[in-house]
Structure formats: structure tokens, C-alpha cells
Short mmCIF file of C-alpha atoms in Angstrom, two decimals:
data_model
loop_
_atom_site.label_atom_id
_atom_site.label_comp_id
_atom_site.label_asym_id
_atom_site.label_seq_id
_atom_site.Cartn_x
_atom_site.Cartn_y
_atom_site.Cartn_z
CA UNK A 1252 101.37 88.02 94.35
CA UNK A 1253 99.63 90.79 96.19
CA UNK A 1254 95.70 91.00 96.61
CA UNK A 1255 93.81 94.30 96.92
CA UNK A 1256 90.10 93.53 97.06
CA UNK A 1257 88.09 96.58 97.30
CA UNK A 1258 84.54 95.16 96.16
CA UNK A 1259 82.86 98.26 97.39
CA UNK A 1260 84.60 100.59 95.73
CA UNK A 1261 82.76 103.00 93.24
CA UNK A 1262 82.84 103.10 89.58
CA UNK A 1263 85.36 106.16 90.17
CA UNK A 1264 87.94 104.26 92.43
CA UNK A 1265 87.94 101.38 90.09
CA UNK A 1266 88.81 103.13 87.26
CA UNK A 1267 91.69 104.73 89.18
CA UNK A 1268 92.90 101.63 90.59
CA UNK A 1269 93.04 100.15 86.97
CA UNK A 1270 94.80 103.07 85.86
CA UNK A 1271 97.60 103.02 88.81
CA UNK A 1272 98.19 99.52 87.97
CA UNK A 1273 98.56 100.01 84.18
CA UNK A 1274 100.88 103.03 84.91
CA UNK A 1275 102.70 100.66 86.78
CA UNK A 1276 103.41 98.53 83.98
CA UNK A 1277 100.73 95.71 84.68
CA UNK A 1278 98.67 93.97 82.84
CA UNK A 1279 94.67 94.98 83.57
CA UNK A 1280 91.30 93.97 82.58
CA UNK A 1281 88.11 95.78 83.10
CA UNK A 1282 84.71 93.90 83.73
CA UNK A 1283 81.71 95.83 83.23
CA UNK A 1284 77.86 95.07 83.92
CA UNK A 1285 76.09 96.03 80.97
CA UNK A 1286 72.36 94.47 81.42
CA UNK A 1287 70.69 92.74 84.03
CA UNK A 1288 67.29 91.13 84.28
CA UNK A 1289 65.65 89.82 87.74
CA UNK A 1290 67.74 89.21 90.62
CA UNK A 1291 71.15 90.56 90.15
CA UNK A 1292 73.47 91.64 92.73
CA UNK A 1293 74.87 94.51 91.04
CA UNK A 1294 73.19 96.91 88.24
CA UNK A 1295 74.47 97.97 85.01
CA UNK A 1296 77.72 100.37 85.10
CA UNK A 1297 79.20 98.11 88.31
CA UNK A 1298 83.04 97.40 87.19
CA UNK A 1299 85.71 95.30 88.33
CA UNK A 1300 89.19 95.95 87.45
CA UNK A 1301 91.77 92.16 87.58
CA UNK A 1302 95.36 92.47 87.19
CA UNK A 1303 97.23 89.28 85.49
CA UNK A 1304 98.70 88.54 89.28
CA UNK A 1305 95.00 88.43 90.92
CA UNK A 1306 94.59 91.61 92.15
CA UNK A 1307 90.91 92.90 91.99
CA UNK A 1308 89.21 96.14 92.28
CA UNK A 1309 85.60 96.67 92.37
CA UNK A 1310 82.64 93.94 91.60
CA UNK A 1311 80.50 92.67 89.06
CA UNK A 1312 78.50 90.06 91.00
CA UNK A 1313 79.94 87.82 93.49
CA UNK A 1314 80.54 83.81 94.23
CA UNK A 1315 81.07 81.77 91.04
CA UNK A 1316 80.01 84.41 88.59
CA UNK A 1317 82.80 86.79 89.75
CA UNK A 1318 85.01 83.88 89.52
CA UNK A 1319 84.40 83.42 86.09
CA UNK A 1320 84.36 86.57 85.10
CA UNK A 1321 87.91 86.68 86.72
CA UNK A 1322 89.05 83.85 84.72
CA UNK A 1323 87.77 85.43 81.26
CA UNK A 1324 89.30 88.24 82.58
CA UNK A 1325 92.73 86.57 82.27
CA UNK A 1326 92.15 85.14 78.66
CA UNK A 1327 91.32 89.05 77.66
CA UNK A 1328 94.39 89.99 79.11
CA UNK A 1329 96.33 87.49 77.13
CA UNK A 1330 94.71 87.44 73.84
CA UNK A 1331 93.47 91.23 74.10
CA UNK A 1332 89.96 90.00 72.64
CA UNK A 1333 86.85 91.55 74.39
CA UNK A 1334 84.18 89.15 75.03
CA UNK A 1335 80.75 89.60 76.11
CA UNK A 1336 79.69 87.62 79.16
CA UNK A 1337 76.20 86.01 80.05
CA UNK A 1338 75.03 84.28 82.96
CA UNK A 1339 71.68 83.41 84.24
CA UNK A 1340 69.70 81.35 86.14
CA UNK A 1341 66.03 80.61 85.34
CA UNK A 1342 63.05 81.13 88.33
CA UNK A 1343 62.57 77.29 88.47
CA UNK A 1344 66.51 76.44 88.81
CA UNK A 1345 66.54 79.42 91.26
CA UNK A 1346 63.62 77.63 93.31
CA UNK A 1347 65.07 74.44 92.78
CA UNK A 1348 68.23 75.88 95.02
CA UNK A 1349 66.14 77.76 97.35
CA UNK A 1350 66.57 81.32 95.82
CA UNK A 1351 63.32 83.90 95.73
CA UNK A 1352 63.86 84.51 91.64
CA UNK A 1353 66.33 83.90 88.68
CA UNK A 1354 68.02 86.23 87.20
CA UNK A 1355 70.41 86.92 84.45
CA UNK A 1356 73.80 89.51 83.80
CA UNK A 1357 75.81 90.65 81.28
CA UNK A 1358 79.20 91.82 81.55
CA UNK A 1359 81.56 92.93 79.19
CA UNK A 1360 85.19 92.30 79.87
CA UNK A 1361 87.84 94.43 78.03
CA UNK A 1362 91.44 94.87 78.24
CA UNK A 1363 92.44 98.11 80.17
CA UNK A 1364 95.32 100.48 78.20
#
């Protein structure tokens, strides 16, 4: 497995990398932030490309959300059905773990063909 992590890559870089992986015959899924509310590290339009081997380009969030999106992306590659994922934490939950405010993020994951 070769791991490519270009978390700071722009949207065009992510799509170019995803296209290069597809041209090489690899399975690829593309995750796109479609909406946010409150505290969210990435804005709508941010993208993450993932291969079945675990290569990544771009970012849709970070931490545990990014890990969950990658796991869902692997299922999307296997099953072919796109998914709309929603992650969130209320303001009260955020205060309990030391964060300034809550937030919500929706991520659309699709197979990149």
C-alpha cells in the first residue's frame, strides 16, 4: 500500500489525483462537504479522494470524522451506492469536552468513475 495524503490540496488537485488513480485502474471514492453549520474545519466544496488501498488526497474534516468518511468511502467503492453522511455535536456536548461550540457537517460520498 502506498499512502498519499495531500490534506492541504485544493479542489482541483483532489480531482486531478482522483482521475490519475482511476486512469491507473484503481477504485476511487470522492467525498464532498455539501453543508456545514457552526464549528466545522472545512467549508462546503472541500473534497477527499480515497482509494481502496487507503491512499488519500484532500480533506473533508479531520480526526474521527475523516476516519468515518474513509470507512464509508470503502463501502461506497464496493457497493457502488452513494451516501449522504451527517456528523454533528450540539453546543452542550461541545462544552462537555472543552470545545467552544458545536457544529454539523454533511458529506456526500460517491464512487469516482
